Short mmCIF file of C-alpha atoms in Angstrom, two decimals:
data_model
loop_
_atom_site.label_atom_id
_atom_site.label_comp_id
_atom_site.label_asym_id
_atom_site.label_seq_id
_atom_site.Cartn_x
_atom_site.Cartn_y
_atom_site.Cartn_z
CA MET V 1 -35.00 -17.27 -21.37
CA SER V 2 -32.49 -19.88 -21.53
CA ASP V 3 -28.82 -19.84 -19.51
CA ASP V 4 -27.46 -19.77 -22.75
CA GLN V 5 -29.17 -16.82 -23.54
CA VAL V 6 -28.68 -14.95 -20.99
CA PRO V 7 -26.10 -11.85 -21.19
CA ARG V 8 -23.15 -12.25 -19.47
CA PRO V 9 -20.54 -9.17 -18.79
CA ARG V 10 -17.24 -9.12 -21.53
CA GLY V 11 -14.23 -9.86 -19.30
CA GLY V 12 -16.20 -11.45 -16.72
CA GLU V 13 -14.69 -10.93 -12.97
CA ARG V 14 -10.94 -11.10 -14.98
CA ASP V 15 -11.47 -7.25 -16.05
CA ILE V 16 -13.30 -6.42 -12.73
CA SER V 17 -9.88 -7.76 -10.46
CA LEU V 18 -7.52 -5.84 -13.32
CA LEU V 19 -9.71 -2.66 -12.89
CA ARG V 20 -10.01 -2.31 -8.94
CA PRO V 21 -6.48 -1.54 -8.49
CA TYR V 22 -6.66 0.42 -10.96
CA LEU V 23 -9.44 2.99 -9.00
CA LEU V 24 -7.94 2.48 -5.60
CA THR V 25 -5.37 3.92 -6.63
CA ALA V 26 -6.99 6.50 -8.71
CA GLY V 27 -4.55 4.93 -11.84
CA ARG V 28 -1.01 6.20 -9.88
CA ALA V 29 1.83 2.94 -10.29
CA GLN V 30 4.10 4.37 -8.06
CA PRO V 31 3.45 5.97 -4.42
CA VAL V 32 3.91 9.63 -3.24
CA ASP V 33 6.89 8.34 -1.36
CA GLY V 34 9.11 6.00 -4.13
CA THR V 35 11.07 5.25 -1.28
CA LEU V 36 8.51 3.09 0.91
CA GLU V 37 9.63 0.00 1.63
CA ILE V 38 7.79 -3.42 1.80
CA GLU V 39 9.03 -3.99 5.39
CA ALA V 40 8.09 -0.38 6.56
CA GLN V 41 6.23 -0.83 9.87
CA VAL V 42 3.00 0.99 10.14
CA LEU V 43 1.04 2.39 12.62
CA THR V 44 -2.50 4.10 12.75
CA SER V 45 -2.27 7.75 14.50
CA ARG V 46 -4.54 9.56 16.14
CA LEU V 47 -5.22 11.73 13.83
CA GLY V 48 -6.29 8.52 11.85
CA ALA V 49 -8.08 7.00 14.54
CA ALA V 50 -10.66 9.79 14.84
CA SER V 51 -10.78 9.93 10.98
CA GLN V 52 -11.48 6.29 10.67
CA SER V 53 -15.33 6.58 9.72
CA ARG V 54 -14.59 8.96 7.22
CA LEU V 55 -11.70 7.32 5.08
CA THR V 56 -13.00 4.94 1.74
CA PHE V 57 -13.40 1.79 2.25
CA GLU V 58 -9.55 0.20 1.89
CA ARG V 59 -7.91 3.06 3.72
CA ARG V 60 -10.56 2.83 7.19
CA GLU V 61 -8.98 -0.99 6.69
CA ILE V 62 -5.68 0.33 6.71
CA VAL V 63 -6.05 2.33 9.00
CA SER V 64 -8.42 -0.27 11.44
CA LEU V 65 -5.58 -3.13 10.75
CA CYS V 66 -2.49 -0.72 11.65
CA ARG V 67 -4.12 -0.34 15.34
CA GLU V 68 -0.89 -2.82 15.76
CA THR V 69 1.95 -1.96 14.17
CA LYS V 70 2.19 -4.29 10.95
CA SER V 71 4.65 -3.94 7.66
CA VAL V 72 3.65 -2.87 4.61
CA ALA V 73 3.87 -5.92 3.21
CA GLU V 74 1.96 -7.45 6.13
CA VAL V 75 -1.19 -5.10 5.17
CA ALA V 76 -1.17 -6.11 1.59
CA ALA V 77 -1.11 -9.99 2.57
CA MET V 78 -4.38 -9.33 5.14
CA LEU V 79 -6.27 -7.12 3.30
CA GLY V 80 -5.54 -9.48 -0.13
CA LEU V 81 -4.34 -6.15 -1.81
CA HIS V 82 -0.97 -6.05 -4.68
CA ILE V 83 1.81 -4.98 -2.75
CA GLY V 84 2.28 -1.84 -5.06
CA VAL V 85 -1.40 -0.85 -4.22
CA ALA V 86 -0.77 -1.49 -0.59
CA ARG V 87 2.55 0.74 -0.58
CA VAL V 88 -0.05 3.69 -3.04
CA LEU V 89 -2.44 3.54 -0.06
CA VAL V 90 -0.26 3.36 2.47
CA ALA V 91 1.50 5.87 1.62
CA ASP V 92 -0.95 8.61 0.97
CA LEU V 93 -2.35 7.69 4.25
CA ALA V 94 1.02 8.87 5.79
CA ALA V 95 1.29 11.49 3.87
CA LEU V 96 -2.51 12.97 5.11
CA GLY V 97 -0.81 11.87 8.66
CA TYR V 98 -3.43 9.24 9.48
CA VAL V 99 -0.39 6.48 9.96
CA VAL V 100 3.00 7.16 10.78
CA LEU V 101 6.23 5.03 9.42
CA ARG V 102 8.63 3.53 11.12
CA ARG V 103 11.15 3.13 8.25
CA PRO V 104 13.98 0.58 8.22
CA THR V 105 18.02 1.12 8.20
CA GLY V 106 19.73 0.22 5.51
CA ALA V 107 21.40 -2.57 7.28
CA LEU V 108 18.52 -4.44 7.13
CA THR V 109 17.75 -4.84 4.01
CA GLN V 110 21.12 -6.86 3.65
CA ASP V 111 19.16 -9.14 6.11
CA LEU V 112 18.95 -12.27 4.08
CA GLY V 113 17.67 -13.71 7.59
CA MET V 114 15.25 -10.91 8.14
CA ILE V 115 13.92 -11.58 4.58
CA GLU V 116 13.50 -15.04 4.78
CA ARG V 117 11.68 -14.95 7.84
CA VAL V 118 9.23 -12.11 6.23
CA ILE V 119 8.88 -14.25 3.59
CA ARG V 120 7.86 -16.95 6.34
CA GLY V 121 5.56 -15.12 8.19
CA LEU V 122 3.68 -13.47 4.75
CA GLU V 123 2.99 -17.51 3.82
CA ALA V 124 2.15 -18.13 7.40
CA ILE V 125 -0.77 -15.38 6.76
CA ARG V 126 -2.12 -17.15 3.69
#
């Protein structure tokens, strides 16, 4: 069979990359906590550390990564996840008690210096 006769999957990698976020979040675009900020700090709880081996791959990675406090945005960047997917997964883990969230105060979202520092930090992760 020549190379031009080898069957190729339709859609290729693009279809797979579009399907993956859908599968990770069970088709949900919004987290169970719709107010979860991308700058919220995430820390693994004792329950999360004890349950880590029983979690699915991405959730296990988040629990492992957040043994040291990370923001939701950092979790997304470090694991190569879309920010919306990270919000859904982190919110699920928080609802189950596997991670603890430290939420920013309202004044932080208006702090342009903080926003610029977050952007520079995320760019540095690349």
